[in-house]
Structure formats: C-alpha cells, structure tokens
Coordinates of C-alpha atoms and ligand atoms in Angstrom, one line a residue:
M291 CA 3.6 -30.8 41.7
K292 CA 6.1 -28.5 40.1
I293 CA 5.0 -24.9 39.7
I294 CA 6.5 -23.1 36.8
N295 CA 7.0 -19.4 37.5
Y296 CA 6.1 -18.0 34.0
K297 CA 7.3 -14.6 34.9
K298 CA 10.8 -15.7 35.8
R299 CA 11.4 -17.9 32.7
K300 CA 13.8 -16.4 30.1
P301 CA 12.6 -15.5 26.7
L302 CA 12.6 -18.9 24.6
S303 CA 15.6 -19.1 22.4
G304 CA 17.7 -21.4 19.8
R305 CA 18.8 -21.6 16.6
N306 CA 16.6 -24.0 14.6
E307 CA 17.3 -25.6 11.1
F308 CA 14.5 -24.4 9.3
L309 CA 16.5 -22.3 6.6
T310 CA 19.8 -23.9 5.2
G311 CA 22.3 -23.0 2.5
Q312 CA 21.7 -19.9 0.6
E313 CA 18.3 -19.0 1.9
I314 CA 19.6 -18.7 5.2
S315 CA 21.7 -15.3 4.4
D316 CA 18.9 -14.0 1.9
I317 CA 15.9 -14.6 4.2
Y318 CA 17.9 -13.6 7.6
K319 CA 18.9 -10.5 5.7
I320 CA 15.3 -9.0 5.2
K321 CA 14.6 -6.0 7.5
V322 CA 10.9 -6.5 9.1
Y323 CA 8.8 -3.7 8.3
Q324 CA 8.4 -1.0 11.1
P325 CA 5.1 0.5 11.3
G326 CA 4.6 3.5 13.0
K327 CA 3.8 3.1 16.7
P328 CA 0.3 2.9 17.7
I329 CA -1.0 5.9 19.7
E330 CA -1.7 4.0 22.8
E331 CA 1.9 2.5 23.0
V332 CA 3.5 6.1 22.4
K333 CA 1.0 7.4 25.0
R334 CA 2.3 4.5 27.7
E335 CA 5.9 5.0 26.9
F336 CA 6.3 8.5 27.4
G337 CA 3.1 9.1 29.7
L338 CA 1.8 11.3 27.3
K339 CA -2.0 12.1 27.1
N340 CA -2.5 13.9 23.7
V341 CA -0.8 12.0 20.8
I342 CA -1.1 13.0 17.1
K343 CA 0.0 10.2 14.8
L344 CA 2.0 11.4 11.6
A345 CA 3.2 8.0 10.5
S346 CA 1.1 5.4 8.4
N347 CA -0.9 8.2 6.6
E348 CA -4.1 7.5 8.0
N349 CA -7.4 9.5 7.9
P350 CA -7.8 11.7 10.9
L351 CA -11.5 12.2 10.2
G352 CA -12.1 8.7 10.9
P353 CA -14.2 6.3 8.7
S354 CA -17.3 7.1 7.4
P355 CA -20.5 7.0 9.6
K356 CA -22.0 4.7 7.4
A357 CA -19.3 2.4 7.6
V358 CA -19.6 2.4 11.1
E359 CA -23.3 1.6 11.3
A360 CA -22.8 -1.1 8.6
I361 CA -20.3 -2.6 11.1
R362 CA -22.7 -2.4 14.0
G363 CA -25.5 -3.9 11.7
Y364 CA -23.3 -6.9 11.0
A365 CA -21.7 -7.6 14.4
S366 CA -23.8 -10.3 15.5
K367 CA -23.1 -12.3 12.3
I368 CA -19.6 -12.8 12.6
N369 CA -20.1 -16.3 13.7
F370 CA -20.1 -17.1 9.9
Y371 CA -16.9 -17.1 7.7
P372 CA -17.1 -14.2 5.3
D373 CA -18.5 -14.4 1.4
G374 CA -15.1 -15.6 0.2
G375 CA -15.8 -14.0 -3.2
S376 CA -16.8 -10.4 -1.8
Y377 CA -19.7 -10.6 -4.1
Y378 CA -21.4 -7.3 -3.3
L379 CA -18.1 -5.2 -2.8
K380 CA -17.0 -6.4 -5.9
K381 CA -20.0 -5.8 -7.6
A382 CA -20.3 -2.1 -6.2
L383 CA -16.6 -1.4 -7.1
G384 CA -17.1 -2.8 -10.6
E385 CA -19.9 -0.3 -11.1
K386 CA -18.0 2.5 -9.7
L387 CA -15.2 2.0 -11.9
G388 CA -16.8 0.8 -15.2
L389 CA -15.4 -2.7 -14.9
K390 CA -16.3 -6.3 -14.7
E391 CA -16.0 -8.0 -11.4
E392 CA -13.1 -10.4 -13.1
N393 CA -10.8 -7.5 -13.3
I394 CA -11.1 -7.2 -9.5
I395 CA -9.1 -8.9 -6.9
L396 CA -9.7 -7.8 -3.0
G397 CA -6.9 -8.2 -0.4
N398 CA -6.4 -7.9 3.3
G399 CA -5.1 -4.4 2.7
S400 CA -3.4 -3.6 -0.7
D401 CA -0.4 -5.1 1.1
E402 CA -1.9 -8.5 0.7
V403 CA -2.3 -8.0 -3.2
I404 CA 1.2 -6.9 -3.2
S405 CA 2.4 -10.2 -1.5
L406 CA -0.1 -12.1 -3.9
I407 CA 1.6 -10.6 -6.9
T408 CA 5.3 -11.4 -5.7
R409 CA 4.2 -14.9 -4.8
I410 CA 2.8 -15.5 -8.1
F411 CA 5.0 -13.7 -10.4
L412 CA 8.6 -13.9 -8.8
Q413 CA 10.6 -17.1 -8.5
K414 CA 14.3 -17.4 -7.4
G415 CA 16.5 -15.4 -9.3
D416 CA 13.9 -13.4 -10.9
Q417 CA 14.3 -9.3 -10.8
A418 CA 11.8 -6.8 -9.5
I419 CA 12.7 -3.3 -10.2
M420 CA 11.5 -0.4 -8.0
G421 CA 12.2 3.2 -6.9
D422 CA 14.7 4.0 -4.1
P423 CA 13.3 5.0 -1.7
S424 CA 9.6 3.9 -2.5
F425 CA 7.1 1.6 -0.6
L426 CA 9.0 -0.9 1.6
M427 CA 6.7 -3.8 1.0
Y428 CA 7.9 -4.3 -2.6
K429 CA 11.3 -4.9 -1.5
I430 CA 10.3 -7.1 1.3
D431 CA 7.8 -9.2 -0.8
A432 CA 10.3 -9.6 -3.6
Q433 CA 13.1 -10.7 -1.4
L434 CA 10.7 -13.3 0.4
S435 CA 10.3 -14.7 -3.2
Q436 CA 14.0 -14.7 -3.1
A437 CA 14.1 -12.4 -6.3
K438 CA 16.8 -9.9 -6.8
V439 CA 15.8 -6.3 -6.4
A440 CA 16.7 -3.4 -8.6
S441 CA 16.2 -0.3 -6.9
V442 CA 16.4 2.6 -8.9
P443 CA 17.2 5.9 -7.2
L444 CA 14.7 8.9 -7.5
K445 CA 15.4 12.0 -9.5
N446 CA 14.4 15.2 -8.0
F447 CA 12.2 13.0 -5.6
R448 CA 10.4 11.6 -8.4
L449 CA 10.6 8.0 -9.8
D450 CA 12.9 7.9 -12.8
L451 CA 11.2 5.9 -15.3
P452 CA 13.7 6.2 -17.9
E453 CA 16.4 4.8 -15.5
M454 CA 13.8 2.2 -14.4
S455 CA 13.4 1.1 -18.1
K456 CA 17.0 0.8 -18.7
A457 CA 17.2 -1.7 -15.8
I458 CA 14.9 -4.1 -17.5
S459 CA 16.7 -7.3 -18.3
S460 CA 15.6 -10.8 -19.5
K461 CA 15.3 -11.8 -15.4
T462 CA 12.7 -8.6 -14.9
K463 CA 9.3 -10.1 -14.0
L464 CA 7.8 -7.0 -12.0
I465 CA 8.0 -3.3 -12.0
F466 CA 6.8 -1.5 -9.1
I467 CA 5.3 2.1 -9.5
S468 CA 4.0 4.1 -6.5
N469 CA 2.3 6.8 -7.8
P470 CA 2.2 9.2 -5.9
N471 CA 5.2 7.9 -4.4
N472 CA 5.5 6.8 -0.9
P473 CA 7.7 8.7 0.8
T474 CA 7.9 11.7 -1.5
G475 CA 4.2 12.4 -2.4
T476 CA 5.3 13.0 -5.9
I477 CA 3.6 11.7 -9.0
I478 CA 4.6 10.6 -12.5
T479 CA 2.4 12.1 -15.3
E480 CA 0.2 10.1 -17.9
D481 CA 2.6 11.3 -20.7
E482 CA 5.5 9.5 -18.8
V483 CA 3.7 6.3 -18.1
E484 CA 2.4 6.2 -21.7
H485 CA 6.1 6.6 -23.0
F486 CA 7.6 4.1 -20.4
L487 CA 5.0 1.4 -21.0
K488 CA 6.2 1.3 -24.6
D489 CA 9.5 0.0 -23.4
V490 CA 8.1 -2.7 -21.0
P491 CA 7.8 -6.2 -22.9
P492 CA 4.4 -7.9 -22.4
R493 CA 6.0 -10.6 -20.3
I494 CA 6.5 -8.2 -17.6
L495 CA 3.9 -6.9 -15.1
T496 CA 4.1 -3.3 -14.2
V497 CA 2.2 -2.3 -10.6
F498 CA 0.8 1.1 -10.6
D499 CA 0.2 1.3 -6.6
E500 CA -2.4 3.9 -6.2
A501 CA -2.9 3.7 -2.6
Y502 CA -3.4 8.0 -2.7
Y503 CA -5.4 8.0 -5.5
E504 CA -8.2 10.0 -4.6
Y505 CA -6.1 12.8 -3.1
V506 CA -4.1 13.7 -6.2
E507 CA -5.2 17.0 -7.8
D508 CA -2.6 17.5 -10.6
A509 CA -4.4 17.2 -14.0
N510 CA -1.6 15.5 -15.5
Y511 CA -2.1 12.3 -13.3
P512 CA -2.5 9.1 -15.2
Q513 CA -6.1 7.6 -15.5
S514 CA -4.3 4.1 -15.2
I515 CA -7.6 2.4 -15.7
D516 CA -7.9 3.6 -19.4
L517 CA -4.5 2.1 -19.8
L518 CA -5.8 -1.3 -19.2
D519 CA -7.5 -1.7 -22.6
K520 CA -4.1 -1.5 -24.5
N521 CA -1.7 -2.8 -21.6
S522 CA -3.0 -6.3 -20.2
N523 CA 0.3 -6.2 -18.4
I524 CA -0.6 -3.9 -15.7
I525 CA -2.2 -4.0 -12.6
I526 CA -3.6 -1.0 -10.5
L527 CA -3.6 -1.0 -6.7
R528 CA -6.1 1.0 -4.4
T529 CA -7.3 0.8 -0.9
F530 CA -9.7 1.8 1.8
S531 CA -7.1 2.6 4.2
K532 CA -6.4 5.6 3.1
I533 CA -9.3 8.3 1.9
Y534 CA -11.9 6.0 3.3
G535 CA -10.5 6.0 6.8
L536 CA -10.8 1.9 7.1
A537 CA -7.1 1.1 7.7
G538 CA -8.0 -1.1 10.9
L539 CA -9.9 -3.3 8.7
R540 CA -7.6 -4.1 6.0
V541 CA -9.2 -3.8 2.9
G542 CA -7.6 -2.9 -0.5
Y543 CA -8.0 -4.3 -4.0
G544 CA -6.2 -4.9 -7.3
I545 CA -7.5 -4.1 -10.8
G546 CA -6.2 -5.7 -13.9
S547 CA -7.2 -8.1 -16.8
P548 CA -8.9 -11.3 -16.1
E549 CA -5.9 -13.5 -16.8
V550 CA -3.8 -11.5 -14.5
I551 CA -6.6 -11.3 -11.6
D552 CA -7.0 -15.3 -12.1
L553 CA -3.5 -15.9 -11.5
L554 CA -3.4 -14.0 -8.2
N555 CA -6.6 -15.7 -7.1
K556 CA -4.7 -19.1 -7.0
A557 CA -2.6 -17.7 -4.2
R558 CA -5.2 -15.7 -2.3
P559 CA -6.5 -17.2 1.1
P560 CA -10.1 -18.5 0.8
F561 CA -11.4 -15.6 3.3
N562 CA -8.7 -13.1 3.1
V563 CA -11.2 -10.2 3.7
N564 CA -13.2 -10.5 6.5
S565 CA -17.1 -9.4 6.7
L566 CA -17.1 -6.6 8.5
A567 CA -14.4 -5.1 6.3
Q568 CA -16.6 -6.1 3.3
V569 CA -19.7 -4.3 4.6
A570 CA -17.8 -1.4 5.6
A571 CA -16.1 -0.9 2.6
L572 CA -19.4 -1.2 0.6
A573 CA -21.1 1.6 2.8
S574 CA -18.0 3.6 2.5
L575 CA -18.1 3.8 -1.3
E576 CA -21.7 5.5 -1.0
D577 CA -20.5 8.1 1.2
E578 CA -19.4 10.8 -1.1
D579 CA -19.5 13.4 1.7
Q580 CA -16.7 11.5 3.7
V581 CA -14.3 11.4 0.7
N582 CA -15.0 15.2 0.0
Q583 CA -14.2 16.3 3.7
S584 CA -11.3 14.3 3.6
K585 CA -9.9 15.8 0.5
S586 CA -10.8 19.3 1.7
L587 CA -9.2 18.5 4.8
V588 CA -5.9 17.5 3.4
R589 CA -5.9 20.5 0.9
E590 CA -6.4 23.0 3.7
G591 CA -3.7 21.1 5.7
K592 CA -1.2 21.0 2.8
E593 CA -1.6 24.9 2.6
F594 CA -1.3 25.5 6.1
L595 CA 1.9 23.3 6.1
Y596 CA 3.3 24.8 3.0
S597 CA 2.8 28.5 4.2
N598 CA 4.1 27.8 7.7
L599 CA 7.2 25.6 6.5
R600 CA 8.3 28.5 4.1
R601 CA 8.0 30.8 7.1
L602 CA 10.1 28.6 9.0
K603 CA 12.4 28.2 6.0
V604 CA 12.3 24.2 6.2
S605 CA 12.5 23.0 2.9
F606 CA 9.7 20.3 1.7
I607 CA 8.4 18.4 -1.5
P608 CA 5.1 19.6 -2.7
T609 CA 2.9 16.6 -2.4
Q610 CA -0.2 15.1 -4.2
A611 CA -0.9 12.6 -1.2
N612 CA -1.8 13.2 2.5
F613 CA 1.5 13.3 3.9
I614 CA 4.7 15.4 3.1
L615 CA 8.4 15.1 3.0
I616 CA 10.3 17.7 4.8
K617 CA 14.0 18.3 5.5
I618 CA 14.7 19.0 9.0
G619 CA 18.3 19.2 8.7
K620 CA 18.9 16.8 11.6
K621 CA 18.6 13.2 12.2
A622 CA 14.9 12.6 12.3
K623 CA 14.8 10.2 15.1
D624 CA 16.5 12.8 17.4
V625 CA 14.0 15.2 16.1
Ligands
PLP68 C1 2.0 3.3 -1.3 C2 1.4 2.2 -0.7 N1 1.1 1.2 -0.8 C3 0.3 0.3 -0.1 C4 0.1 0.6 1.2 C5 -0.6 -0.4 2.0 O1 -1.8 0.2 2.2 P1 -3.0 -1.2 2.9 O2 -3.6 -0.5 3.9 O3 -4.0 -1.1 1.8 O4 -2.3 -2.2 2.9 C6 0.6 2.0 1.7 C7 0.4 2.2 3.2 O5 1.1 3.0 3.6 C8 1.1 2.7 0.9 O6 1.8 3.9 1.3

C-alpha cells in the first residue's frame, strides 16, 4: 500500500486551458478583493491579545440581542432550506419603507445584489461608470462581465456627477453611485442627484448604493426612494451588515421598480439568503434602540476623532458614515 504524506506534497499547480483568447487577459487582470483581515488572524500572526478592527466598517456594538435570540430560536430548524422568497423579511421591509414586496430583492449581502445587477445588465463591451476611488466590487463585477469601466476621479473627495454624466456613451448600461462614498464618507446631495438624473437616459440603470444610509446626518442627503416614482431606471441598495451589525450573516437588499427586480430575480440563486439571516434581519428591524445606540456611538466617535485629529494636525475628510478617511502623510501599510 502506498502511503501519501500530504504534508510533504507541493501545492497543486499547472495552467489549465479554461480561458482562451481575449478573456484570458481580461479575467486574469482582475484584482481579487482583499477584505480586512479577520481579528483572529491578526492575533495569530502578531501574537496579540487585544485587536480592534478598523477595516470593513462593522458595528462594534454587535448585533441586536433580538437578532441573537431569533437565531437561537431558529437554530434547530436549519435542516430545512430557507424560504427562497424571504416572504416575512420582504413583507416587513415593504411595510417599513412604504413599498410593495415586488419592489424588493434580497441578497447574500448587498455584494450579491451588485453582482446580480452586473450579471443581468452588463455584457461584453458594455460600459459601467463609477467614481474613483469608490467601492471596489463595482469594478470587479463589471470586469467579470467583460464590460469596460469608466472610472471618474473624485473632486474634493466627492463623486463628480457632472463628469460622470459627461462619461455617458451609447455603450453605457450602468452607473454606480456610492452614497455615502466608500472610502471617503462624503455624500452627494438631493439637488445634485435630481440634476444628474435628468442627464441619464431611461435605458441606463443608476445604482444608488446606500450601505451607510442610516448613519447619514446631513439634511441634504437625498431620500432616494422618493425618486423611484419618477425614475424607474434606478435601484437603491441597503444592507443589514453595517448599522444592524449582521455582517457575518450576509443580508442586504435592492429597492427598485418591479421590472428591474424581476430581471434581477432571474439571476438570483433560489436560496441566496439563509434562514438564520432572514430571522435575524427581521428581528433587527424591530429593534430601534440598537439602531439609535449605533448612531449615537458613531456620532460620539466622530466628535472624538475630529477633535483629536485636529489636535494632532492630521487632516481628515468629515464623514457621513461610520468610517473616516485621514491623511497620515506616510505609506498606510508602513503605519
Ligand atoms: C459602499 C458599500 N457597498 C456595499 C458593501 C457590501 O456590503 P454587504 O455586507 O451588504 O455585502 C459595502 C461593504 O463594505 C460597502 O462599503
């Protein structure tokens, strides 16, 4: 009998012939998204005990106790597939937002809704417009559809909507607006959005990614759901990962016209939102205290950081989200 010592085996390697021709350079060029390292990994790597993670913009308060209770209550039923239509969660969201269930699609995080959008709306040679820098998944997903990416530099750390509308061409299918923008924390205002949408032809879908919606305090922030009546070519993304503290469960959603939602449902895997995520998200919606506590914590944290960064003469961009962009004047990696 031959005994294989797996420990000594070299990593498997070898170039396959899966992708040929043009695709090879396009797909291999895509940079893999590098998420912030998990706390446990940093502890192991550097032999540390107490680690506070600043990447990924998670909620340090943790999830709502109501969500934890709901997960416990449901845990013994995970032998069943989840409700593929997420009936109760969609119903509760619809009631909260004043919309019908046909206006909502749930995703395995809003990340998944972004990939459903690019999968349905972008084909080879199409163009997607986005800010630079902005949330990285827009670019990665667009490239996976072999679309061209028009990256429009920010102006004063804000999305430059006039330049983004100038970038529209006959090939444009999607425009991504991260509002607040990740990584700057800046917003674009209601007036700016309304003005911008006048330049966008009905055949183009504009994505308003509002992952940090609940944290925004600026009165000029657009109430994008009100724009849906007049603009059926927009979709709004929100998530339970940030203020609701459910990042580990992966649940986010898109809000749009029934036509857009129907199209996205064609690409949605049947059980994309797991049952624990559904019950936890549902319970979280009922916990306004947790949301208010998270808002206060971020408000206090921002004041603390603003005053101490000023004291240390470190420049920063005032933020509408739960993260902040600061200038450290050295290579971030070294710091
Ligand atoms: C702007 C933006 N959109 C989407 C996401 C993805 O969030 P989710 O956890 O819902 O997939 C993030 C996460 O960091 C984000 O910053």
